[in-house]
Amino acid sequence: MSEITAKPVYNRVALIGLGLIASSMFWAIKRAGLAGEVTGYARSAETRDTARRIGLCDRVCDTASAAVEGADLVVLCVPVGAMGGVAAEIAPALMPGATVSDVGSVKRHVIEDVAPHIPEGVHFVPSHPLAGTEHSGPESGFAELFDNRWCLLVPVDGSAPEAVARLRALWEGMGAHVDEMDADHHDLVLAVTSHTPHLIAYTMVGVADDLRRVTDSEVIKYSAAGFRDFTRIAASDPTMWRDVFLTNKDATLEILGRFTEELFALQRAIRTGDGQHLHDYFTRTRSIRRGIIEAGQDTAAPDFGRGAKK
Amino acid sequence: MSEITAKPVYNRVALIGLGLIASSMFWAIKRAGLAGEVTGYARSAETRDTARRIGLCDRVCDTASAAVEGADLVVLCVPVGAMGGVAAEIAPALMPGATVSDVGSVKRHVIEDVAPHIPEGVHFVPSHPLAGTEHSGPESGFAELFDNRWCLLVPVDGSAPEAVARLRALWEGMGAHVDEMDADHHDLVLAVTSHTPHLIAYTMVGVADDLRRVTDSEVIKYSAAGFRDFTRIAASDPTMWRDVFLTNKDATLEILGRFTEELFALQRAIRTGDGQHLHDYFTRTRSIRRGIIEAGQDTAAPDFGRGAKK
């Protein structure tokens, strides 16, 4: 995926917020030698202590302003709802010519919250790496998280092409493929591929938890039959996902409406015993899976690499 | 998981239907030396040819009756809707003292369809291994499919304890953990852990496919963000799943009703901006995931064994 680059892409990268994405970025940047120095800041003293203990970031700072000082790239890695506040806090400390980016799962809302705080002479290039696990916190990161995954850059009016190109080089150096799209389209695509699936998974896991007639231990013991994948999705960071749904409200509600409509049609087919409708629907969805495997975004190995998991 | 047993559990096992489960059973039986001979039958001549070519079963027969002749265990591995017809077909050829089992995902309906055909002096012990992949057909099986997975035995009135114990020994020899429960409870538990999650995954993938504003290639390219897990579930065999929903109608519709109720409550929280409701819900579902990892039904490895998948 990656190679050691002779010359760092940035002199100093500041990571604000030290969760799964930021910690993976640090290890991926180090793996490929993409920055001269990486500074880090987290609001919680406990997180900063953990980061210092495990060697996460070359230098962990006690304020966001100290972390961004002299940085030519600042990446906001906090929940979407906290982006605006952090941007206001660091604005006075930003170096002229620096680039500010973020890794939020929603782009229109982040741009509206962050852009007004960006000083003249500083570039703003929002981004969103489509990678994650259900784990969170400074110890959850690993250098391979972005390998062969997509990172979407969402340039705003006035994003300088050279600032976009440099950020692209960083993400490619961390192993990702990079695409550009506009904020509204991003938010709709993500409502389909990520936000609505997460809400549905959270719902299904909640239903299972509620059912008194099916004990918890049974649901857990027998989870291998499909439910297990939902629990992994539904174990993602609650604060991050609360913010996603509150800030990508319109697109999520639109896709949810479509989902409910289709679900009711299938439910009706079950009730009326319309096997042909069910069979046709299930045959159609199967072909999408083939496309994903051909696109290299998952494995077709019959055992899912299960042997290696044990 | 398994060990070579000195003495086979059965002299001859007949597998009727040669898809994912039957082919995995064959390889698992061979791995541990659990049967003297394994015969096989599939309705399609093409499947029988494939089985002969890849060495699936010691002997592939051209009729179901020929396959079950002299077998002390017959396992029906056909879609749930086809079980009754197959049982009627093989009944005259069953050996006295033999055990008939099945691997269907629904138990009440299979029992009602199959039990009337079981001759006097033949045991009937329904079973359901909770294991699978999205692949189907004779070439999709592998010996490790059942390792560390649960197999549920659902004895009916008159299932002899020694026949149940012998079938349990076979499944344990194939690497599975074995539990027993009654048919109605099985069908409700599976509606929660498998059937409803599958229907929801099928629905979500269908919605993504329908959306003209989000092109297919985008949905596929950016699938890593949650949707990918749904596509895997929604790629399962259409005939098998049509039959599951038609034959476990009541429990599936009940759980679907609960699901829709919860989904509407979360949808309302998004619409009204009730972040506390969302955060509380997402925090609760996260704990279920921990239970599954503690129960040994999935891995907590931060990279999901991704390194091994590439």
Coordinates of C-alpha atoms in Angstrom, one line a residue:
Chain A
M1 CA 0.0 0.0 0.0
S2 CA 2.5 2.6 1.2
E3 CA 6.1 3.4 0.6
I4 CA 8.6 5.5 2.5
T5 CA 8.6 8.9 0.9
A6 CA 11.9 10.7 0.7
K7 CA 10.4 14.0 1.6
P8 CA 7.6 14.7 4.1
V9 CA 4.4 16.1 2.7
Y10 CA 4.0 18.5 5.6
N11 CA 6.6 19.9 8.1
R12 CA 4.2 19.7 11.1
V13 CA 0.8 18.1 11.3
A14 CA -1.5 18.9 14.3
L15 CA -4.2 16.3 15.2
I16 CA -7.0 17.8 17.3
G17 CA -8.9 15.1 19.0
L18 CA -7.1 11.7 19.6
G19 CA -9.6 9.0 18.8
L20 CA -9.7 6.1 16.3
I21 CA -9.1 8.2 13.2
A22 CA -6.5 10.6 14.6
S23 CA -4.5 7.7 16.2
S24 CA -4.7 5.7 12.9
M25 CA -3.5 8.8 11.0
F26 CA -0.5 9.2 13.3
W27 CA 0.6 5.6 12.8
A28 CA 0.0 5.8 9.1
I29 CA 1.9 9.1 8.8
K30 CA 4.8 7.6 10.7
R31 CA 4.8 4.4 8.7
A32 CA 5.4 6.4 5.5
G33 CA 7.3 9.3 6.9
L34 CA 4.8 11.9 5.7
A35 CA 5.4 14.6 8.3
G36 CA 8.4 16.1 10.0
E37 CA 6.5 16.2 13.3
V38 CA 3.1 15.3 14.5
T39 CA 1.6 17.2 17.5
G40 CA -1.6 16.2 19.2
Y41 CA -4.3 17.5 21.5
A42 CA -7.3 16.0 23.3
R43 CA -9.7 17.8 25.5
S44 CA -9.5 15.1 28.2
A45 CA -6.4 15.0 30.4
E46 CA -6.8 11.2 30.6
T47 CA -6.7 10.9 26.8
R48 CA -3.5 13.1 26.7
D49 CA -1.9 10.9 29.4
T50 CA -2.7 7.8 27.5
A51 CA -1.4 9.3 24.3
R52 CA 1.9 10.2 26.0
R53 CA 2.1 6.7 27.5
I54 CA 1.7 4.8 24.2
G55 CA 3.8 7.2 22.1
L56 CA 0.9 8.6 20.2
C57 CA 2.1 11.8 18.6
D58 CA 5.6 13.2 18.7
R59 CA 4.4 15.8 21.1
V60 CA 1.1 16.0 23.0
C61 CA 0.1 19.5 24.0
D62 CA -2.1 20.7 26.8
T63 CA -4.0 23.2 24.7
A64 CA -5.3 23.1 21.1
S65 CA -3.6 26.4 20.4
A66 CA -0.2 25.0 21.4
A67 CA -0.7 22.0 19.2
V68 CA -1.5 24.0 16.0
E69 CA 1.3 26.5 16.5
G70 CA 3.7 26.3 13.5
A71 CA 1.7 23.5 12.0
D72 CA 1.2 23.6 8.2
L73 CA -1.6 21.1 8.5
V74 CA -4.3 21.0 11.2
V75 CA -6.8 18.1 11.2
L76 CA -9.9 18.4 13.3
C77 CA -10.7 14.9 14.5
V78 CA -13.5 15.6 17.0
P79 CA -17.2 14.7 16.7
V80 CA -19.1 16.7 14.1
G81 CA -20.9 18.7 16.7
A82 CA -17.7 19.9 18.3
M83 CA -16.0 21.1 15.1
G84 CA -17.2 24.7 15.2
G85 CA -16.1 25.3 18.8
V86 CA -12.6 23.9 18.2
A87 CA -12.2 25.9 15.0
A88 CA -13.0 29.1 17.0
E89 CA -10.5 28.2 19.7
I90 CA -7.5 27.5 17.4
A91 CA -8.2 30.3 14.8
P92 CA -5.9 32.9 16.4
A93 CA -3.0 30.4 16.6
L94 CA -3.1 29.2 13.0
M95 CA 0.0 29.9 10.9
P96 CA -0.5 31.9 7.7
G97 CA -0.5 29.5 4.7
A98 CA -1.5 26.6 6.8
T99 CA -4.3 24.2 5.8
V100 CA -7.1 23.2 8.1
S101 CA -8.9 19.9 7.4
D102 CA -11.3 17.7 9.3
V103 CA -12.4 14.0 9.2
G104 CA -16.1 14.4 10.0
S105 CA -18.7 12.1 8.5
V106 CA -21.0 15.0 7.6
K107 CA -19.7 17.8 5.4
R108 CA -22.3 20.5 4.8
H109 CA -22.8 21.1 8.5
V110 CA -19.1 21.1 9.3
I111 CA -18.4 23.6 6.5
E112 CA -21.1 25.9 7.8
D113 CA -19.7 25.6 11.4
V114 CA -16.0 25.8 10.6
A115 CA -15.5 28.0 7.5
P116 CA -16.5 31.3 9.3
H117 CA -13.6 30.8 11.7
I118 CA -10.9 30.2 9.2
P119 CA -8.6 33.3 9.0
E120 CA -7.6 35.0 5.7
G121 CA -4.6 33.3 4.3
V122 CA -5.4 29.9 5.8
H123 CA -6.8 27.1 3.5
F124 CA -9.8 25.0 4.4
V125 CA -10.1 21.6 2.8
P126 CA -12.7 19.3 4.4
S127 CA -12.1 15.6 4.1
H128 CA -13.7 12.3 5.1
P129 CA -11.9 9.0 5.2
L130 CA -14.4 6.1 4.7
A131 CA -12.8 3.8 7.2
G132 CA -13.4 2.8 10.8
T133 CA -14.0 0.1 13.3
E134 CA -16.4 -0.1 16.2
H135 CA -13.6 0.8 18.5
S136 CA -12.9 4.4 19.7
G137 CA -10.3 6.2 21.7
P138 CA -6.5 6.8 21.5
E139 CA -5.6 3.1 21.7
S140 CA -7.9 2.0 18.9
G141 CA -5.8 3.2 16.0
F142 CA -3.6 1.2 13.6
A143 CA -1.5 2.2 10.6
E144 CA -3.4 0.0 8.1
L145 CA -6.9 1.5 8.8
F146 CA -6.9 3.6 5.5
D147 CA -5.2 1.1 3.3
N148 CA -7.2 0.6 0.1
R149 CA -10.1 2.6 1.6
W150 CA -11.5 5.8 0.1
C151 CA -11.0 9.3 1.4
L152 CA -13.3 12.0 0.1
L153 CA -12.0 15.5 -0.2
V154 CA -14.8 18.2 -0.3
P155 CA -13.1 21.4 -1.3
V156 CA -15.0 24.6 -0.5
D157 CA -15.1 27.9 -2.4
G158 CA -11.6 29.3 -2.3
S159 CA -9.8 26.0 -1.4
A160 CA -6.5 26.5 -3.3
P161 CA -5.8 23.7 -5.8
E162 CA -2.2 23.4 -4.4
A163 CA -3.6 22.9 -0.8
V164 CA -6.0 20.2 -2.1
A165 CA -3.3 18.5 -4.0
R166 CA -1.0 18.4 -0.9
L167 CA -3.7 17.0 1.3
R168 CA -4.4 14.4 -1.4
A169 CA -0.8 13.4 -1.3
L170 CA -1.0 12.9 2.5
W171 CA -4.0 10.6 2.2
E172 CA -2.5 8.6 -0.6
G173 CA 0.7 8.3 1.4
M174 CA -1.5 6.9 4.2
G175 CA -2.7 4.2 1.8
A176 CA -6.1 5.6 0.8
H177 CA -7.6 6.2 -2.6
V178 CA -8.8 9.8 -2.9
D179 CA -11.9 11.3 -4.7
E180 CA -13.4 14.8 -4.6
M181 CA -17.1 15.6 -4.5
D182 CA -19.3 18.5 -3.3
A183 CA -20.7 18.6 0.2
D184 CA -24.4 18.0 -0.5
H185 CA -23.6 15.0 -2.7
H186 CA -21.3 13.7 -0.1
D187 CA -23.9 13.9 2.6
L188 CA -26.5 12.0 0.4
V189 CA -24.1 9.3 -0.6
L190 CA -23.1 8.8 3.0
A191 CA -26.7 8.7 4.2
V192 CA -27.1 5.7 1.9
T193 CA -23.8 3.9 2.5
S194 CA -23.2 4.6 6.1
H195 CA -25.6 6.8 8.1
T196 CA -28.9 4.9 7.5
P197 CA -27.3 1.5 7.7
H198 CA -25.9 2.5 11.1
L199 CA -29.3 3.7 12.4
I200 CA -30.9 0.5 11.2
A201 CA -28.3 -1.6 12.9
Y202 CA -28.6 0.4 16.2
T203 CA -32.4 -0.2 16.0
M204 CA -32.2 -3.9 15.4
V205 CA -29.7 -4.4 18.3
G206 CA -32.0 -2.3 20.5
V207 CA -35.0 -4.5 19.6
A208 CA -33.1 -7.6 20.5
D209 CA -32.1 -6.1 23.8
D210 CA -35.7 -5.2 24.6
L211 CA -37.2 -8.6 24.0
R212 CA -37.8 -10.2 27.3
R213 CA -38.8 -13.5 25.8
V214 CA -35.5 -14.0 24.1
T215 CA -32.9 -13.7 26.8
D216 CA -29.8 -11.6 26.3
S217 CA -27.6 -14.7 26.5
E218 CA -29.5 -16.4 23.7
V219 CA -29.2 -13.4 21.5
I220 CA -25.5 -13.2 22.1
K221 CA -24.8 -16.9 21.9
Y222 CA -26.6 -17.4 18.6
S223 CA -25.5 -14.1 17.0
A224 CA -23.4 -15.7 14.3
A225 CA -26.5 -16.0 12.0
G226 CA -26.5 -12.4 10.8
F227 CA -27.1 -10.3 13.9
R228 CA -23.4 -10.3 14.7
D229 CA -22.6 -8.0 11.9
F230 CA -25.3 -5.6 13.2
T231 CA -23.8 -5.6 16.7
R232 CA -20.4 -4.6 15.3
I233 CA -21.9 -1.6 13.5
A234 CA -24.1 -0.7 16.5
A235 CA -21.1 -0.7 18.8
S236 CA -19.6 2.5 17.2
D237 CA -19.0 5.6 19.2
P238 CA -22.4 7.0 20.5
T239 CA -21.3 10.7 20.6
M240 CA -20.0 10.6 17.0
W241 CA -23.1 9.0 15.7
R242 CA -25.5 11.2 17.6
D243 CA -23.8 14.2 15.9
V244 CA -24.0 12.5 12.5
F245 CA -27.7 12.1 12.7
L246 CA -28.4 15.5 14.1
T247 CA -26.2 17.2 11.4
N248 CA -27.2 15.1 8.4
K249 CA -30.8 15.1 9.3
D250 CA -32.4 15.8 5.9
A251 CA -30.6 13.2 3.8
T252 CA -30.9 10.6 6.6
L253 CA -34.7 11.2 6.9
E254 CA -35.1 11.0 3.1
I255 CA -33.3 7.6 2.9
L256 CA -35.1 6.3 6.0
G257 CA -38.4 7.1 4.2
R258 CA -37.3 5.1 1.2
F259 CA -36.2 2.3 3.5
T260 CA -39.5 2.1 5.3
E261 CA -41.5 2.1 2.1
E262 CA -39.5 -0.9 0.7
L263 CA -39.6 -2.7 4.1
F264 CA -43.4 -2.4 4.2
A265 CA -43.6 -3.8 0.6
L266 CA -41.5 -6.8 1.7
Q267 CA -43.5 -7.2 4.9
R268 CA -46.7 -7.3 2.9
A269 CA -45.2 -9.9 0.6
I270 CA -44.4 -12.1 3.6
R271 CA -47.9 -11.6 5.0
T272 CA -49.6 -12.4 1.7
G273 CA -47.2 -15.3 0.9
D274 CA -45.9 -13.6 -2.3
G275 CA -42.8 -15.7 -2.7
Q276 CA -42.1 -14.4 -6.2
H277 CA -41.7 -10.8 -5.0
L278 CA -39.3 -11.9 -2.3
H279 CA -37.2 -14.1 -4.6
D280 CA -37.0 -11.4 -7.2
Y281 CA -35.9 -8.8 -4.6
F282 CA -33.3 -11.1 -3.0
T283 CA -31.9 -12.0 -6.4
R284 CA -31.4 -8.3 -7.4
T285 CA -29.6 -7.4 -4.2
R286 CA -27.2 -10.3 -4.6
S287 CA -25.7 -8.7 -7.7
I288 CA -24.6 -5.6 -5.7
R289 CA -22.4 -7.7 -3.6
R290 CA -20.6 -9.0 -6.6
G291 CA -19.9 -5.4 -7.6
I292 CA -18.4 -4.6 -4.3
I293 CA -16.0 -7.6 -4.5
E294 CA -15.0 -6.7 -8.0
A295 CA -14.4 -3.1 -6.8
G296 CA -11.8 -4.5 -4.3
Q297 CA -13.7 -3.3 -1.2
D298 CA -14.1 -6.7 0.4
T299 CA -13.0 -10.3 0.0
A300 CA -14.8 -13.1 -1.7
A301 CA -12.9 -15.7 0.3
P302 CA -15.4 -18.4 1.3
D303 CA -14.3 -18.3 4.9
F304 CA -14.0 -14.5 5.2
G305 CA -10.4 -15.1 6.4
R306 CA -12.0 -16.7 9.4
G307 CA -9.1 -19.1 9.8
A308 CA -6.9 -16.1 10.5
K309 CA -9.3 -14.7 13.1
K310 CA -9.0 -17.5 15.5
Chain B
M1 CA -11.6 -27.6 17.3
S2 CA -11.8 -31.2 16.1
E3 CA -9.9 -34.4 16.6
I4 CA -9.7 -37.6 14.7
T5 CA -12.1 -39.9 16.4
A6 CA -11.1 -43.5 16.6
K7 CA -14.6 -44.8 15.8
P8 CA -17.0 -43.2 13.3
V9 CA -20.3 -41.9 14.8
Y10 CA -22.3 -43.3 11.8
N11 CA -21.6 -46.0 9.3
R12 CA -23.2 -44.2 6.4
V13 CA -24.4 -40.6 6.2
A14 CA -26.6 -39.4 3.3
L15 CA -26.6 -35.7 2.5
I16 CA -29.7 -34.8 0.4
G17 CA -29.1 -31.5 -1.3
L18 CA -25.4 -30.4 -1.9
G19 CA -25.2 -26.7 -1.1
L20 CA -23.1 -24.7 1.3
I21 CA -24.1 -26.6 4.5
A22 CA -24.0 -30.1 3.0
S23 CA -20.7 -29.6 1.4
S24 CA -19.2 -28.1 4.6
M25 CA -20.6 -31.1 6.5
F26 CA -18.9 -33.5 4.1
W27 CA -15.5 -31.8 4.6
A28 CA -16.0 -31.5 8.4
I29 CA -17.0 -35.2 8.6
K30 CA -14.0 -36.2 6.6
R31 CA -11.7 -34.0 8.7
A32 CA -12.6 -35.9 11.8
G33 CA -13.4 -39.3 10.4
L34 CA -17.0 -39.2 11.7
A35 CA -18.6 -41.6 9.2
G36 CA -17.6 -44.7 7.3
E37 CA -19.1 -43.5 4.1
V38 CA -20.9 -40.3 3.0
T39 CA -23.3 -40.5 0.1
G40 CA -24.8 -37.4 -1.6
Y41 CA -27.7 -36.5 -3.9
A42 CA -28.7 -33.2 -5.6
R43 CA -31.7 -32.7 -7.8
S44 CA -29.7 -30.9 -10.5
A45 CA -27.5 -33.1 -12.7
E46 CA -25.1 -30.2 -13.0
T47 CA -24.6 -30.1 -9.2
R48 CA -24.1 -33.9 -9.1
D49 CA -21.4 -33.5 -11.9
T50 CA -19.7 -30.8 -9.9
A51 CA -19.8 -32.8 -6.8
R52 CA -18.2 -35.8 -8.5
R53 CA -15.6 -33.6 -10.1
I54 CA -14.4 -32.0 -6.8
G55 CA -14.7 -35.2 -4.8
L56 CA -17.6 -34.0 -2.7
C57 CA -19.1 -37.2 -1.1
D58 CA -17.6 -40.6 -1.3
R59 CA -20.5 -41.6 -3.7
V60 CA -22.9 -39.3 -5.5
C61 CA -26.2 -41.0 -6.4
D62 CA -28.6 -40.1 -9.1
T63 CA -31.7 -40.5 -6.9
A64 CA -32.4 -39.5 -3.4
S65 CA -33.6 -43.0 -2.6
A66 CA -30.3 -44.6 -3.7
A67 CA -28.4 -42.1 -1.6
V68 CA -30.4 -43.0 1.6
E69 CA -30.2 -46.7 1.1
G70 CA -28.4 -48.3 4.0
A71 CA -27.7 -44.9 5.7
D72 CA -28.0 -44.7 9.4
L73 CA -28.2 -40.9 9.2
V74 CA -30.0 -38.9 6.5
V75 CA -29.6 -35.1 6.5
L76 CA -32.0 -33.0 4.5
C77 CA -30.0 -30.0 3.3
V78 CA -32.6 -28.5 0.9
P79 CA -34.5 -25.2 1.2
V80 CA -37.1 -25.2 3.9
G81 CA -39.9 -25.2 1.3
A82 CA -38.6 -28.4 -0.3
M83 CA -38.2 -30.5 2.8
G84 CA -41.7 -32.1 2.8
G85 CA -41.4 -33.3 -0.8
V86 CA -38.0 -34.8 -0.3
A87 CA -39.1 -36.6 2.9
A88 CA -42.0 -38.1 1.0
E89 CA -39.7 -39.3 -1.7
I90 CA -37.1 -41.0 0.5
A91 CA -39.5 -42.4 3.1
P92 CA -39.8 -45.9 1.5
A93 CA -36.0 -46.3 1.2
L94 CA -35.2 -45.4 4.8
M95 CA -33.5 -48.1 6.8
P96 CA -35.2 -49.1 10.1
G97 CA -33.4 -47.6 13.0
A98 CA -32.0 -44.8 10.9
T99 CA -32.1 -41.1 11.9
V100 CA -33.5 -38.4 9.7
S101 CA -32.3 -34.9 10.4
D102 CA -32.4 -31.6 8.5
V103 CA -30.5 -28.3 8.6
G104 CA -33.4 -25.9 7.9
S105 CA -33.4 -22.3 9.4
V106 CA -37.1 -22.7 10.4
K107 CA -38.1 -25.6 12.6
R108 CA -41.9 -25.6 13.3
H109 CA -42.8 -25.6 9.6
V110 CA -40.2 -28.3 8.7
I111 CA -41.4 -30.5 11.5
E112 CA -45.0 -30.2 10.3
D113 CA -44.0 -31.0 6.7
V114 CA -41.5 -33.8 7.4
A115 CA -42.7 -35.7 10.5
P116 CA -45.8 -37.2 8.8
H117 CA -43.5 -38.9 6.3
I118 CA -41.2 -40.5 8.8
P119 CA -41.9 -44.3 8.9
E120 CA -42.3 -46.2 12.2
G121 CA -38.9 -47.2 13.6
V122 CA -37.1 -44.3 12.1
H123 CA -36.0 -41.4 14.3
F124 CA -36.5 -37.8 13.4
V125 CA -34.2 -35.2 15.1
P126 CA -34.4 -31.7 13.4
S127 CA -31.3 -29.6 13.7
H128 CA -30.1 -26.1 12.7
P129 CA -26.4 -25.2 12.5
L130 CA -26.0 -21.4 13.0
A131 CA -23.3 -20.9 10.5
G132 CA -23.1 -19.8 6.9
T133 CA -21.6 -17.4 4.4
E134 CA -23.2 -15.5 1.6
H135 CA -22.0 -18.2 -0.9
S136 CA -24.1 -21.2 -2.0
G137 CA -23.6 -24.3 -4.1
P138 CA -21.5 -27.4 -3.9
E139 CA -18.2 -25.6 -4.2
S140 CA -18.8 -23.1 -1.4
G141 CA -18.3 -25.5 1.5
F142 CA -15.2 -25.7 3.8
A143 CA -14.4 -28.0 6.8
E144 CA -14.1 -25.1 9.3
L145 CA -17.6 -23.6 8.8
F146 CA -19.0 -25.0 12.0
D147 CA -16.0 -24.6 14.2
N148 CA -16.9 -22.8 17.4
R149 CA -20.5 -22.1 16.0
W150 CA -23.7 -23.3 17.6
C151 CA -25.9 -26.1 16.3
L152 CA -29.4 -26.3 17.7
L153 CA -31.1 -29.6 18.0
V154 CA -34.9 -29.5 18.2
P155 CA -36.1 -33.0 19.2
V156 CA -39.7 -33.7 18.5
D157 CA -42.2 -35.9 20.4
G158 CA -40.7 -39.4 20.2
S159 CA -37.1 -38.4 19.3
A160 CA -35.2 -41.2 21.1
P161 CA -32.6 -39.9 23.5
E162 CA -29.9 -42.1 22.0
A163 CA -30.6 -40.8 18.5
V164 CA -30.3 -37.3 19.8
A165 CA -27.1 -38.1 21.6
R166 CA -25.6 -39.6 18.5
L167 CA -26.5 -36.6 16.4
R168 CA -25.0 -34.3 19.0
A169 CA -21.7 -36.3 18.8
L170 CA -21.6 -35.8 15.1
W171 CA -22.1 -32.0 15.4
E172 CA -19.5 -31.8 18.1
G173 CA -17.2 -33.8 16.0
M174 CA -17.6 -31.3 13.2
G175 CA -16.5 -28.5 15.6
A176 CA -19.8 -27.1 16.8
H177 CA -21.3 -26.4 20.2
V178 CA -24.7 -28.1 20.6
D179 CA -27.8 -26.8 22.4
E180 CA -31.4 -28.2 22.5
M181 CA -34.6 -26.1 22.4
D182 CA -38.2 -26.5 21.3
A183 CA -39.3 -25.5 17.8
D184 CA -41.4 -22.4 18.6
H185 CA -38.7 -20.9 20.8
H186 CA -36.1 -21.7 18.1
D187 CA -38.2 -19.8 15.5
L188 CA -38.6 -16.7 17.7
V189 CA -34.9 -16.6 18.6
L190 CA -33.9 -17.0 15.0
A191 CA -36.4 -14.3 13.9
V192 CA -34.4 -11.9 16.2
T193 CA -30.8 -13.1 15.5
S194 CA -31.1 -14.0 11.8
H195 CA -34.4 -13.7 9.9
T196 CA -35.3 -10.0 10.6
P197 CA -31.6 -8.8 10.2
H198 CA -31.5 -10.5 6.8
L199 CA -34.8 -8.9 5.7
I200 CA -33.5 -5.5 6.8
A201 CA -30.2 -5.9 5.1
Y202 CA -32.0 -7.0 1.9
T203 CA -34.2 -3.9 2.1
M204 CA -31.3 -1.5 2.7
V205 CA -29.4 -2.9 -0.3
G206 CA -32.5 -2.7 -2.4
V207 CA -33.0 1.0 -1.5
A208 CA -29.4 1.8 -2.4
D209 CA -29.9 0.0 -5.7
D210 CA -33.0 2.1 -6.4
L211 CA -31.6 5.5 -5.9
R212 CA -30.9 7.0 -9.2
R213 CA -29.2 10.1 -7.7
V214 CA -26.6 8.0 -6.1
T215 CA -25.0 5.9 -8.8
D216 CA -24.3 2.2 -8.4
S217 CA -20.6 2.7 -8.7
E218 CA -20.6 5.3 -5.9
V219 CA -22.6 3.0 -3.6
I220 CA -20.2 0.2 -4.3
K221 CA -17.0 2.3 -4.2
Y222 CA -17.9 3.8 -0.8
S223 CA -19.4 0.7 0.8
A224 CA -16.7 0.3 3.5
A225 CA -18.6 2.7 5.8
G226 CA -21.2 0.2 7.1
F227 CA -23.1 -0.7 4.0
R228 CA -20.6 -3.4 3.1
D229 CA -21.7 -5.7 5.9
F230 CA -25.3 -5.4 4.7
T231 CA -24.4 -6.4 1.2
R232 CA -22.7 -9.5 2.5
I233 CA -25.8 -10.5 4.4
A234 CA -28.1 -9.6 1.4
A235 CA -26.1 -11.8 -1.0
S236 CA -27.3 -15.0 0.6
D237 CA -29.2 -17.6 -1.4
P238 CA -32.6 -16.1 -2.6
T239 CA -34.5 -19.4 -2.6
M240 CA -33.4 -20.3 0.9
W241 CA -34.4 -16.9 2.3
R242 CA -37.7 -16.7 0.4
D243 CA -38.6 -20.0 2.1
V244 CA -37.5 -18.8 5.5
F245 CA -39.7 -15.8 5.5
L246 CA -42.7 -17.7 4.1
T247 CA -42.4 -20.4 6.7
N248 CA -41.4 -18.3 9.8
K249 CA -44.0 -15.7 8.9
D250 CA -45.5 -15.1 12.4
A251 CA -42.3 -14.6 14.3
T252 CA -40.7 -12.5 11.6
L253 CA -43.7 -10.2 11.3
E254 CA -43.8 -9.8 15.1
I255 CA -40.1 -8.8 15.3
L256 CA -40.5 -6.6 12.3
G257 CA -43.3 -4.8 14.0
R258 CA -41.1 -4.1 17.0
F259 CA -38.3 -3.0 14.8
T260 CA -40.5 -0.5 12.9
E261 CA -41.8 0.9 16.2
E262 CA -38.2 1.5 17.5
L263 CA -37.1 2.9 14.2
F264 CA -39.9 5.4 14.2
A265 CA -38.9 6.5 17.7
L266 CA -35.3 7.1 16.6
Q267 CA -36.5 8.8 13.4
R268 CA -38.6 11.2 15.5
A269 CA -35.6 11.9 17.7
I270 CA -33.6 12.9 14.6
R271 CA -36.4 15.1 13.3
T272 CA -36.9 16.9 16.6
G273 CA -33.1 17.0 17.4
D274 CA -33.4 14.9 20.5
G275 CA -29.7 14.1 20.9
Q276 CA -30.1 12.7 24.4
H277 CA -32.4 10.0 23.2
L278 CA -30.0 9.0 20.4
H279 CA -27.0 9.0 22.7
D280 CA -28.7 6.9 25.3
Y281 CA -29.9 4.4 22.7
F282 CA -26.5 4.1 21.0
T283 CA -24.8 3.6 24.4
R284 CA -27.1 0.8 25.3
T285 CA -26.6 -1.1 22.1
R286 CA -22.8 -0.9 22.5
S287 CA -22.8 -3.1 25.5
I288 CA -24.4 -6.0 23.6
R289 CA -21.4 -6.1 21.4
R290 CA -19.1 -6.6 24.4
G291 CA -21.2 -9.6 25.4
I292 CA -20.8 -11.2 22.0
I293 CA -17.0 -10.8 22.1
E294 CA -16.9 -12.2 25.6
A295 CA -19.1 -15.2 24.4
G296 CA -16.4 -16.0 21.8
Q297 CA -18.6 -15.5 18.8
D298 CA -16.5 -12.8 17.2
T299 CA -13.1 -11.2 17.5
A300 CA -12.3 -7.9 19.2
A301 CA -9.1 -7.5 17.2
P302 CA -8.9 -3.8 16.2
D303 CA -8.3 -4.6 12.6
F304 CA -10.9 -7.4 12.3
G305 CA -8.0 -9.6 11.0
R306 CA -8.0 -7.3 8.0
G307 CA -4.3 -7.8 7.5
A308 CA -5.0 -11.4 6.7
K309 CA -7.8 -10.6 4.2
K310 CA -5.7 -8.7 1.7

